mmCIF file of C-alpha atoms (C1' of nucleotides) in Angstrom:
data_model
loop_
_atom_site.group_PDB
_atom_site.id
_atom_site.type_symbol
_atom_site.label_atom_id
_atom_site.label_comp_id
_atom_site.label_asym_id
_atom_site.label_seq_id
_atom_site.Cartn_x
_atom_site.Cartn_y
_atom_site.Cartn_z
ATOM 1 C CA UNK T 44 0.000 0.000 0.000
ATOM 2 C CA UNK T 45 2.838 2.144 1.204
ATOM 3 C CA UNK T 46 5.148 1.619 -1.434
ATOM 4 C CA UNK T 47 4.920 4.814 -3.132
ATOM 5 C CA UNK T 48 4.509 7.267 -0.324
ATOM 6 C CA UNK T 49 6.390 5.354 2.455
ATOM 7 C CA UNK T 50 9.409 4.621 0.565
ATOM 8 C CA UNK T 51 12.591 6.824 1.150
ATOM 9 C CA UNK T 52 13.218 9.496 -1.544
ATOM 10 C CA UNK T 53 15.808 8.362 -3.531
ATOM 11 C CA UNK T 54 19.011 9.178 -2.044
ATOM 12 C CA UNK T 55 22.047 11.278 -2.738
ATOM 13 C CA UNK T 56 25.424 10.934 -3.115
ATOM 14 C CA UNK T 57 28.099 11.109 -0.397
ATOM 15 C CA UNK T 58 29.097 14.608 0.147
ATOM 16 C CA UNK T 59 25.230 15.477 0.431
ATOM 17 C CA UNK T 60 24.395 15.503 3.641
ATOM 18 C CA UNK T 61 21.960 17.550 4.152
ATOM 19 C CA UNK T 62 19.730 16.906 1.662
ATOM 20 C CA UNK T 63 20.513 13.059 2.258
ATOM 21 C CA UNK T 64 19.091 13.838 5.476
ATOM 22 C CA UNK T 65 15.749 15.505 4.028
ATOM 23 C CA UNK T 66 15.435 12.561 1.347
ATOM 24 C CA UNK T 67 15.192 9.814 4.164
ATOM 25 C CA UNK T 68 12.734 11.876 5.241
ATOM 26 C CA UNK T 69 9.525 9.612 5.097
ATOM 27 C CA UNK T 70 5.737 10.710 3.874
ATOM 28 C CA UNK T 71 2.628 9.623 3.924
ATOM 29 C CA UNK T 72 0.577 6.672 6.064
ATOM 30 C CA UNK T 73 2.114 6.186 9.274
ATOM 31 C CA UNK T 74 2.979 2.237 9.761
ATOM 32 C CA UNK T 75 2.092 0.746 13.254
ATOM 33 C CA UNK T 76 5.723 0.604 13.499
ATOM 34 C CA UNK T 77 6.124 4.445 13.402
ATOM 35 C CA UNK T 78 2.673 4.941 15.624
ATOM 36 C CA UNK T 79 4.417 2.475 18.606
ATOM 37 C CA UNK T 80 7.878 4.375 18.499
ATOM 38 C CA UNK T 81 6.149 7.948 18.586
ATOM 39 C CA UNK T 82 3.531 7.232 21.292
ATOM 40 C CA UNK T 83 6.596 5.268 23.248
ATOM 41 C CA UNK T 84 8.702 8.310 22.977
ATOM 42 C CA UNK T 85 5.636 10.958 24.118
ATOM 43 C CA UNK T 86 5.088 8.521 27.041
ATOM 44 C CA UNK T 87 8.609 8.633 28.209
ATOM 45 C CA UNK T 88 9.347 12.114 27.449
ATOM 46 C CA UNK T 89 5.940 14.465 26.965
ATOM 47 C CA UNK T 90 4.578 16.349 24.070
ATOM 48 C CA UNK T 91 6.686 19.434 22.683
ATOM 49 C CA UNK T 92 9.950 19.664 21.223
ATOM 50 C CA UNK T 93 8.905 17.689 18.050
ATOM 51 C CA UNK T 94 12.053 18.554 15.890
ATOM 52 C CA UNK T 95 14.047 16.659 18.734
ATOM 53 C CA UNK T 96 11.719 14.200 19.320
ATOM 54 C CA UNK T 97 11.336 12.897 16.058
ATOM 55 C CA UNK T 98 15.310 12.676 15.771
ATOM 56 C CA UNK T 99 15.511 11.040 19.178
ATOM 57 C CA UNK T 100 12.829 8.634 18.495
ATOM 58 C CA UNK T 101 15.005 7.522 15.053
ATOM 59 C CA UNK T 102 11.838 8.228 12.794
ATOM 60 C CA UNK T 103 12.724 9.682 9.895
ATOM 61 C CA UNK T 104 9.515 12.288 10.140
ATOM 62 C CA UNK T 105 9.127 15.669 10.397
ATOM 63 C CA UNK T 106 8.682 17.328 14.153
ATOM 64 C CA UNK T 107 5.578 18.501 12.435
ATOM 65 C CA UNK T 108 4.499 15.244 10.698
ATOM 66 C CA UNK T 109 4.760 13.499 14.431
ATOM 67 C CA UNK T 110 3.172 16.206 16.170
ATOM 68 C CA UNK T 111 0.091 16.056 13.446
ATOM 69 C CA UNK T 112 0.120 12.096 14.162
ATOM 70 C CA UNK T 113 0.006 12.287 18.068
ATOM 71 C CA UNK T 114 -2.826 14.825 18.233
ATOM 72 C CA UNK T 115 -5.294 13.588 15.531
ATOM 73 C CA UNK T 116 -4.476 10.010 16.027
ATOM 74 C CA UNK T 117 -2.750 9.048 18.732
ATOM 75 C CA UNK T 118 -3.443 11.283 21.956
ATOM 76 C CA UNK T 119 -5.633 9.572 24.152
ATOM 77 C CA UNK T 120 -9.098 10.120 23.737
ATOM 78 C CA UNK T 121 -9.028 11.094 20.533
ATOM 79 C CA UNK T 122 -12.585 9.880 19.234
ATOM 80 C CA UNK T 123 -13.223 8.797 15.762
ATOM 81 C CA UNK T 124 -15.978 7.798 13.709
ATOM 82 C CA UNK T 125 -19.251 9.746 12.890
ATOM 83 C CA UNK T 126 -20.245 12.661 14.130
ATOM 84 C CA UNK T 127 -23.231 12.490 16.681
ATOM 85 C CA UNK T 128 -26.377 14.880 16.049
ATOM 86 C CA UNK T 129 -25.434 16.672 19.347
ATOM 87 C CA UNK T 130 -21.798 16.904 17.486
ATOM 88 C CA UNK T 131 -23.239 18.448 14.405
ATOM 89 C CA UNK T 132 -25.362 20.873 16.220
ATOM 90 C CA UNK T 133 -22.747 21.975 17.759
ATOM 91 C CA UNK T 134 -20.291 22.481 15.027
ATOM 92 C CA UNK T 135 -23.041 24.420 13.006
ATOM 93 C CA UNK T 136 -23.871 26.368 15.446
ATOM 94 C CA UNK T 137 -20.072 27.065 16.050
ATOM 95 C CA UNK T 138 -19.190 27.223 12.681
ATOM 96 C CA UNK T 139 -21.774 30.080 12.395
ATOM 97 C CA UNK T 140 -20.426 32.056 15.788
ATOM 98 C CA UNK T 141 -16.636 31.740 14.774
ATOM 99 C CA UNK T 142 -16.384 30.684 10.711
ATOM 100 C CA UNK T 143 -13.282 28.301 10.046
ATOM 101 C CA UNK T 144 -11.921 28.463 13.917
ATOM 102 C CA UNK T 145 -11.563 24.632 13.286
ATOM 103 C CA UNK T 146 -9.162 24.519 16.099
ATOM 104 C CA UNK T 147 -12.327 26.836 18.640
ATOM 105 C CA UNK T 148 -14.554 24.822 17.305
ATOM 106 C CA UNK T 149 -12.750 21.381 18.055
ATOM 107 C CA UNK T 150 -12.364 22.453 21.725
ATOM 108 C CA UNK T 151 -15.549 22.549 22.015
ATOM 109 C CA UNK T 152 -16.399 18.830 20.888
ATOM 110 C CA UNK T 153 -14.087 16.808 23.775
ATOM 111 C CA UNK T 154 -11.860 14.123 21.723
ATOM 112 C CA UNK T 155 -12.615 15.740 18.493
ATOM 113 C CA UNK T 156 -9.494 17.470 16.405
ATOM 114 C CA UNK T 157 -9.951 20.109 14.386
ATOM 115 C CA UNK T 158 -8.789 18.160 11.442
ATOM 116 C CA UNK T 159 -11.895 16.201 11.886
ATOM 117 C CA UNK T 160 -14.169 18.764 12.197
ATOM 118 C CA UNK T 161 -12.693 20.534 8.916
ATOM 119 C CA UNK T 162 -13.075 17.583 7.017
ATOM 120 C CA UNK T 163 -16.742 17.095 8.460
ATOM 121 C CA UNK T 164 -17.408 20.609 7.496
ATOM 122 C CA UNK T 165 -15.994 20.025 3.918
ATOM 123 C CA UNK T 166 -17.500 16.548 3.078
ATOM 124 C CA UNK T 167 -20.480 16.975 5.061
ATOM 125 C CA UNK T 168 -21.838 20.103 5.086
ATOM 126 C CA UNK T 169 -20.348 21.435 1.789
ATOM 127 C CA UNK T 170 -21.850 18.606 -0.297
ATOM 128 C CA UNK T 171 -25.660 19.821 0.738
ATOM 129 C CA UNK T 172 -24.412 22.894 -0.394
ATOM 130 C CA UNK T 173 -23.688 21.588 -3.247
ATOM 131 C CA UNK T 174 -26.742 19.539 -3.594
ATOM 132 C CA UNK T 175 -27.963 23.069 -3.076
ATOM 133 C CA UNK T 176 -26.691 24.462 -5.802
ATOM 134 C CA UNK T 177 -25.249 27.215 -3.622
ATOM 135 C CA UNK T 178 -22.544 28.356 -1.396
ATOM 136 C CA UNK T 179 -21.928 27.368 2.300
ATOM 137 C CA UNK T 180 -21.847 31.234 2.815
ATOM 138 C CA UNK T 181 -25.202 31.602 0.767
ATOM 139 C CA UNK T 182 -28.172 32.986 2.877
ATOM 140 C CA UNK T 183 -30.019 30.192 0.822
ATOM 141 C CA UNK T 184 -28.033 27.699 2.549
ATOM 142 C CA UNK T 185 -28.315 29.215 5.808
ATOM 143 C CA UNK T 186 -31.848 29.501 5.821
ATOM 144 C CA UNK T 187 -32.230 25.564 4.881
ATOM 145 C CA UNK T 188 -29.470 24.748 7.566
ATOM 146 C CA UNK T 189 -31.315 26.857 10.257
ATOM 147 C CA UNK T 190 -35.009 25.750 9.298
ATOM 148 C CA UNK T 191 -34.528 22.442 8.351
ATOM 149 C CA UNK T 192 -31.085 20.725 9.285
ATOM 150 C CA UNK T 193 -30.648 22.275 12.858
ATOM 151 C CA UNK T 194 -34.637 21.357 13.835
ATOM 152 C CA UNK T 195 -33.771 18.153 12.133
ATOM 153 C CA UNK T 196 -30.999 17.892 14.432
ATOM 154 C CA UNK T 197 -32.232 18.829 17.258
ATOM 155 C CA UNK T 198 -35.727 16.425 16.870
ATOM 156 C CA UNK T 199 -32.516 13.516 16.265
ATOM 157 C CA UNK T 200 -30.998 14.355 19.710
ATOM 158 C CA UNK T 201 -34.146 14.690 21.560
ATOM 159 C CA UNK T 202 -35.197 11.374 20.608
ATOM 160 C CA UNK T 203 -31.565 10.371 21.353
ATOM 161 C CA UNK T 204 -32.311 11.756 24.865
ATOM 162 C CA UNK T 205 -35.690 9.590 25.159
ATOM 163 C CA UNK T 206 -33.399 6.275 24.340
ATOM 164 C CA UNK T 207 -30.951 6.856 26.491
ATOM 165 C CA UNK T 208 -33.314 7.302 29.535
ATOM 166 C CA UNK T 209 -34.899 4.210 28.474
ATOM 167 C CA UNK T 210 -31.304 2.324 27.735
ATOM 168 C CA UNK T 211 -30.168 3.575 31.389
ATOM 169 C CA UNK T 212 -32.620 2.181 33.191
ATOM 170 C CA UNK T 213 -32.187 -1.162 30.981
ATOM 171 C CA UNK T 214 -28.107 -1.043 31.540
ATOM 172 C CA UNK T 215 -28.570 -0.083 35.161
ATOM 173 C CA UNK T 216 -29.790 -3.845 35.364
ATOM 174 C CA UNK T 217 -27.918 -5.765 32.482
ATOM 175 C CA UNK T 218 -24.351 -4.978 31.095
ATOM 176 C CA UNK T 219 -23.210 -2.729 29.171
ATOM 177 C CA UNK T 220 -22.981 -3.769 24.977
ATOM 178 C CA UNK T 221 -19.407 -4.256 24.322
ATOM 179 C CA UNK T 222 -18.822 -1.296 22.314
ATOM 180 C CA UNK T 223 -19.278 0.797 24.688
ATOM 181 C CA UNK T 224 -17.829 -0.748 27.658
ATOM 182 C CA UNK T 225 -14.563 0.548 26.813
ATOM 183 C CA UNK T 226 -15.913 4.455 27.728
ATOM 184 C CA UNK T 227 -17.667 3.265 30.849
ATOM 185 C CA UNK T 228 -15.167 5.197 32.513
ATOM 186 C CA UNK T 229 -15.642 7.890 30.764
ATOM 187 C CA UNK T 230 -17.462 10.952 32.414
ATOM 188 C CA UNK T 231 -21.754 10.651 32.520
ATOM 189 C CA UNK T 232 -21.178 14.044 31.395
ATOM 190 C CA UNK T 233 -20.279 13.668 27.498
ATOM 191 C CA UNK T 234 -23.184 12.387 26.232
ATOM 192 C CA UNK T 235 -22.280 10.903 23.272
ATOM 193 C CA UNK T 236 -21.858 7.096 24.002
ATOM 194 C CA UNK T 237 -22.692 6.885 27.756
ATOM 195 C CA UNK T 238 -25.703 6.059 28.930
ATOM 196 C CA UNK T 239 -26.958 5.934 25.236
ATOM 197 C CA UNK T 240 -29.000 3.329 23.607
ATOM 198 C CA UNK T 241 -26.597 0.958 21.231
ATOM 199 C CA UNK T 242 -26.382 3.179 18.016
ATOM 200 C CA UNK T 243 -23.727 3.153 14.939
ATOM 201 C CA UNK T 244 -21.998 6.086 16.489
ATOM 202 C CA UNK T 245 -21.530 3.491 19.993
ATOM 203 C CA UNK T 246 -18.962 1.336 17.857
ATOM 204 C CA UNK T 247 -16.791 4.829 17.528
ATOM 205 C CA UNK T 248 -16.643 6.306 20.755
ATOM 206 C CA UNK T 249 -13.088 6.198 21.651
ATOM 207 C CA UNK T 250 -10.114 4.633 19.803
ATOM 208 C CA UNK T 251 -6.482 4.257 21.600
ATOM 209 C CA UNK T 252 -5.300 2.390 24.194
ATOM 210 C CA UNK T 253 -6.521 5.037 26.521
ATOM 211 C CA UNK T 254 -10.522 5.984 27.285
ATOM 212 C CA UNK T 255 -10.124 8.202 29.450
ATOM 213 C CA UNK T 256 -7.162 10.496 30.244
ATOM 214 C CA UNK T 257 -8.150 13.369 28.040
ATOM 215 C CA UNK T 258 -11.283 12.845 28.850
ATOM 216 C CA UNK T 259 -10.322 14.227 32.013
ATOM 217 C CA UNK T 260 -8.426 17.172 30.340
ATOM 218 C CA UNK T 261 -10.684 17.852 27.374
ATOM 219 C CA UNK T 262 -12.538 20.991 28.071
ATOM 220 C CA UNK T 263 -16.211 20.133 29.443
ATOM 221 C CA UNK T 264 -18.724 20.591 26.791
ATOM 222 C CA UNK T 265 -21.604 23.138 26.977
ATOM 223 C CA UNK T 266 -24.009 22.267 30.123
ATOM 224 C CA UNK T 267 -26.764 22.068 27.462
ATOM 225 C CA UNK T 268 -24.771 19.024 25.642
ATOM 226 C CA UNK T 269 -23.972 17.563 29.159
ATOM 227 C CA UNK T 270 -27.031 15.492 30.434
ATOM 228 C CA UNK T 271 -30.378 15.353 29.290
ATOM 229 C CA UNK T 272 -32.105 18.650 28.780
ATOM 230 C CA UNK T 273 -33.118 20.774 31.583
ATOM 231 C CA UNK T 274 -37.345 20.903 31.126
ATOM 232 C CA UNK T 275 -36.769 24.538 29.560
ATOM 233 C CA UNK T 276 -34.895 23.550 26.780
ATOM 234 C CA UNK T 277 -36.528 20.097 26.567
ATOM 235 C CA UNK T 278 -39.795 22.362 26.104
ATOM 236 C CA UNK T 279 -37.907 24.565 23.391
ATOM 237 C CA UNK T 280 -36.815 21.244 21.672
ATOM 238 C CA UNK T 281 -40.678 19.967 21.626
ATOM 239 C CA UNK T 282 -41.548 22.962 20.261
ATOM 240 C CA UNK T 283 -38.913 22.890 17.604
ATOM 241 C CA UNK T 284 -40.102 19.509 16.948
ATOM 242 C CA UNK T 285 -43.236 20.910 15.768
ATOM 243 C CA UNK T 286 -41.910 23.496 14.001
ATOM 244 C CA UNK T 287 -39.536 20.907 11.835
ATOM 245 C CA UNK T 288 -42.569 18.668 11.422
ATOM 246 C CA UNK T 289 -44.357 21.753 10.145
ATOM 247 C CA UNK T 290 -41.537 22.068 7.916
ATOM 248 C CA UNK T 291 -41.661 18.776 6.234
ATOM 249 C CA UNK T 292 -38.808 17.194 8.534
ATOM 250 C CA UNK T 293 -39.571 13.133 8.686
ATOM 251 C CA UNK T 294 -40.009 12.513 12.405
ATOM 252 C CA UNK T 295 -37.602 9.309 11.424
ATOM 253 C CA UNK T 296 -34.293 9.264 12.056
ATOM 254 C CA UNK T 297 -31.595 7.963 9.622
ATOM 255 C CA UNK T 298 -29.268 5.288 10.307
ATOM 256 C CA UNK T 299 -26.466 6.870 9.011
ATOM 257 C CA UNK T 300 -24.484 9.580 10.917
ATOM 258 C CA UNK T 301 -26.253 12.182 8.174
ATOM 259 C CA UNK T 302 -29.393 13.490 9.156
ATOM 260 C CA UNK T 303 -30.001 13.941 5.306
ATOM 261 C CA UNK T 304 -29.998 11.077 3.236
ATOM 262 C CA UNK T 305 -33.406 12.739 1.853
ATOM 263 C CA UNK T 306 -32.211 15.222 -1.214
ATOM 264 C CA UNK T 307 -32.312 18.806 0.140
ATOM 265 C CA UNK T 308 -34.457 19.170 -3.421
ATOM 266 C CA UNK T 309 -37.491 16.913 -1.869
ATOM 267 C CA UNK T 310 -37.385 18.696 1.241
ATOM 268 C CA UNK T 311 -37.279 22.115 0.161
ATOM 269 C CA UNK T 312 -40.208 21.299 -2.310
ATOM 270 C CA UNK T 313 -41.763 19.919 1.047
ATOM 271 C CA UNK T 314 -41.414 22.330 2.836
ATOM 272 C CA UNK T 315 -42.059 24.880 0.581
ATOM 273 C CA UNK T 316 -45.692 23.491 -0.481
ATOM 274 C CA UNK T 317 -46.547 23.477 3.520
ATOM 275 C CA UNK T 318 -46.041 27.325 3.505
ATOM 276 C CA UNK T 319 -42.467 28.430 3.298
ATOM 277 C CA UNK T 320 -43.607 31.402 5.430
ATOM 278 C CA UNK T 321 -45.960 29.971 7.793
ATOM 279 C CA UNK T 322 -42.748 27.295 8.768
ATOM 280 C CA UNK T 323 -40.036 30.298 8.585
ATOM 281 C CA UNK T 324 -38.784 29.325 5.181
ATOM 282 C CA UNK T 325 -37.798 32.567 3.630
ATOM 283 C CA UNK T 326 -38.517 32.641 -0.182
ATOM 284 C CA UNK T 327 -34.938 31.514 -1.006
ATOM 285 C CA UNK T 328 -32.477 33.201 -3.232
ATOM 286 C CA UNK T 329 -28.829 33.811 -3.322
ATOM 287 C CA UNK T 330 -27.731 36.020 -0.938
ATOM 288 C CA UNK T 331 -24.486 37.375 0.081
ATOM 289 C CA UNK T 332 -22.451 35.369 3.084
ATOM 290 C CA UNK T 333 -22.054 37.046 6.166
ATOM 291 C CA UNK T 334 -21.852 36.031 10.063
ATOM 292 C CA UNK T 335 -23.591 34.743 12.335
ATOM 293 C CA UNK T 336 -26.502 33.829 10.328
ATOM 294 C CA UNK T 337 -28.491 31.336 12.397
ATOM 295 C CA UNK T 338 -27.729 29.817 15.527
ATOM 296 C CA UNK T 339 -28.826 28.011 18.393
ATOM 297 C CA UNK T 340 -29.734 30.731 20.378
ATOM 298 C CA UNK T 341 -32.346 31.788 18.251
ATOM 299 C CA UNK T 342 -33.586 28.301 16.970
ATOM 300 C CA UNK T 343 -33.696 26.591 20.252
ATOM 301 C CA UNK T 344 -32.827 28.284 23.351
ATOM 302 C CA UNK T 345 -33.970 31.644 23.507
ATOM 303 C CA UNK T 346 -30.722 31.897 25.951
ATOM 304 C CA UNK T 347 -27.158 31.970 25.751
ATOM 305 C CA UNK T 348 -25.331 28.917 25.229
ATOM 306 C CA UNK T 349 -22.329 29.650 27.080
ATOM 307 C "C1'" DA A 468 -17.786 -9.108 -11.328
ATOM 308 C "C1'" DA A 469 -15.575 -5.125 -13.018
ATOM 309 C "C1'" DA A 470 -15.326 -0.281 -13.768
ATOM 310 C "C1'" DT A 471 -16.351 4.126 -12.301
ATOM 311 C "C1'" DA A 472 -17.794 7.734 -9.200
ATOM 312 C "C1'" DA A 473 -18.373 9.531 -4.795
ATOM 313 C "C1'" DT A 474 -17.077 9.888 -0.175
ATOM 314 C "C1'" DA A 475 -14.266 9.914 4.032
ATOM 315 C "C1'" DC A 476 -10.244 10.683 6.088
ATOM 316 C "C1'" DA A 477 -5.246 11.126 6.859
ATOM 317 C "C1'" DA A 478 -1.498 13.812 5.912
ATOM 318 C "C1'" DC A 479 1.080 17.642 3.981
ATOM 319 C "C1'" DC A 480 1.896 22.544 2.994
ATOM 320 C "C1'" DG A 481 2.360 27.373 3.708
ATOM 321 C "C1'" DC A 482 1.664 31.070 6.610
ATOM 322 C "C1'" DC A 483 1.844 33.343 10.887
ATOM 323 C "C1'" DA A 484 2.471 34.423 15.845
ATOM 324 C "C1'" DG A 485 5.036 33.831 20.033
ATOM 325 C "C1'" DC A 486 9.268 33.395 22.228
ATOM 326 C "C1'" DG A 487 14.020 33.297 23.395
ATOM 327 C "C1'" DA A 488 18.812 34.162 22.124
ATOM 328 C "C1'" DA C 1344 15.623 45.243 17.091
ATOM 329 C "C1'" DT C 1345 15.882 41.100 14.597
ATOM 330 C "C1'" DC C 1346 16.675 36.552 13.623
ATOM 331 C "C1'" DG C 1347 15.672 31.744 13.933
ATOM 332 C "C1'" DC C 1348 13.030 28.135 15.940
ATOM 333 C "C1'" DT C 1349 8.799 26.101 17.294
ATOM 334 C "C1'" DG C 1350 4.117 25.248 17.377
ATOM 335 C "C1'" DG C 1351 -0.582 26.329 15.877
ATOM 336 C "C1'" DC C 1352 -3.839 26.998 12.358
ATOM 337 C "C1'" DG C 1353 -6.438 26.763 8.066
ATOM 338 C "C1'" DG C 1354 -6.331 25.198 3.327
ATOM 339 C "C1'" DT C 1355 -5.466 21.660 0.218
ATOM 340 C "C1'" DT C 1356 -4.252 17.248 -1.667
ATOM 341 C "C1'" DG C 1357 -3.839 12.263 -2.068
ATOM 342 C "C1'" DT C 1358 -5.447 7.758 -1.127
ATOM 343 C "C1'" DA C 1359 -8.404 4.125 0.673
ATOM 344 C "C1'" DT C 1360 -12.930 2.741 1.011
ATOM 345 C "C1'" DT C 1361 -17.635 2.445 -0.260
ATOM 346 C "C1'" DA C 1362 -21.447 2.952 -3.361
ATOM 347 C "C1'" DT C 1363 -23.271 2.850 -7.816
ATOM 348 C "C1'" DT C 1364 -23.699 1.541 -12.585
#
DNA sequence: AAATAATACAACCGCCAGCGA
DNA sequence: ATCGCTGGCGGTTGTATTATT
């Protein structure tokens, strides 16, 4: 697989030192090989100083290429796999506060990187853009992300709620499924695989050797993404509910980690023939991009987030 | 079953700010 | 004051995987 990438650049004659030195460099897919000796070497010496660690360790890396490895891959904690609705709530909601702050953002979501969220941002959200036909920064988009996704989303994690009440009561008498015993450590707090019913995202919650170290040190989320909803914004949820069935939102959740495998076209012609206005659709057309356009403070809340 | 397209994700690159010599 | 090093960040690219034809 690695043969291309992984190999050493062809090197140079004697004489060349220096840029025998950058030819060894290696690129590309980190082997298991490379992954042991890196998160041996952070273990027995800390983070920082990746220039010298990378030359101490004997991997033929850049400090940067090792220091990209050990915090999207393998730091502790670090959680992979699909993005829960509570997730993608919260990076649209984000994403609308701060723009690309991929790195603000990512602090926000405990395990997540902001690699992760950039690329969720990019595959995700961009490509119902696309399907669209208009720009991420479009008022057009915005109004379909804040009318239909977000209620969309929000209906998802409500009903995510209701499970996991239900699956805590069941789990408080039986064990735990298997993929999620692994995070049972974790804190009740994060409520993206504790306490939940078994779900596609439960098979992702936490990768590494570790569960729960950064756990510990990630940043707490927001006290609304902590446990289940307080009755106020339970209440705002319901009535959101409403609104999105109003809209045209199927009260069905998909399987996927995409809360639209429907085409944006069939929902917008949905919505649209249930009143556009009546449901808060604005009569859509291209707009101009600017900040701040919709967020959770206005869709659910009615108070601050933070 | 094979070819092609689409998607997801890992990794790299360039730029910039902070800091110490 | 400035120079070099380091780390952080956002943008982009390349590849593996999955879905579709």
């Amino acid at each position: 697989m690695d043969a291309l990438w992984m190999s050493p650049l062809p090197s140079s004659t004697a004489g060349e030192d220096e840029a025998s030195a950058a030819a060894e460099l290696r690129r590309g897919p980190w082997t298991s090989e490379e992954d042991a000796v890196l998160s041996g070497h952070v273990a027995a010496h800390g983070e920082g100083r990746w220039n010298e660690l990378a030359v101490a360790a004997g991997l033929r890396r850049t400090g940067k290429s090792c220091r990209l490895r050990w915090l999207n891959y393998l730091r502790p904690g670090v959680r992979r796999g699909g993005f829960t609705p509570r997730e993608q709530l919260l990076i649209l909601d984000l994403h609308s506060r701060w723009g690309n702050r991929w790195s603000k953002i990512a602090s926000h979501l405990p395990g997540r990187t902001d690699n992760e969220v950039k690329n969720y941002w990019r595959t995700r959200v961009q490509k119902h853009a696309k399907q669209l036909g208009c720009d991420v920064g479009s008022r057009r988009f915005h109004d379909v992300v804040r009318n239909l996704w977000m209620p969309r989303l929000v209906e998802r994690v409500h009903a995510d709620d209701s499970a996991a009440a239900a699956a805590s009561q069941y789990y408080s008498a039986s064990p735990a499924p298997a993929a999620c015993q692994n995070v049972a450590a974790a804190p009740a707090t994060v409520g993206n695989c504790s306490a939940r019913a078994p779900s596609p995202d439960a098979t992702s919650c936490v990768t590494g050797s570790s569960s729960s170290s950064s756990w510990e040190a990630s940043p707490p989320p927001p006290a609304q993404f902590q446990t289940s909803s307080p009755p106020a914004v339970a209440a705002g949820w319901a009535a959101t509910t409403d609104q999105c069935q109003q809209n045209g939102c199927s009260s069905s959740a998909t399987s996927g980690g995409d809360m639209f495998d429907e085409s944006w076209s069939e929902l917008l012609a949905r919505a649209n023939h249930d009143g556009a206005e009546s449901a808060g659709l604005p009569d859509f057309g291209l707009g101009e991009t600017g900040d701040n356009w919709w967020s959770l403070d206005d869709i659910i809340l009615q108070q601050p987030l933070y």
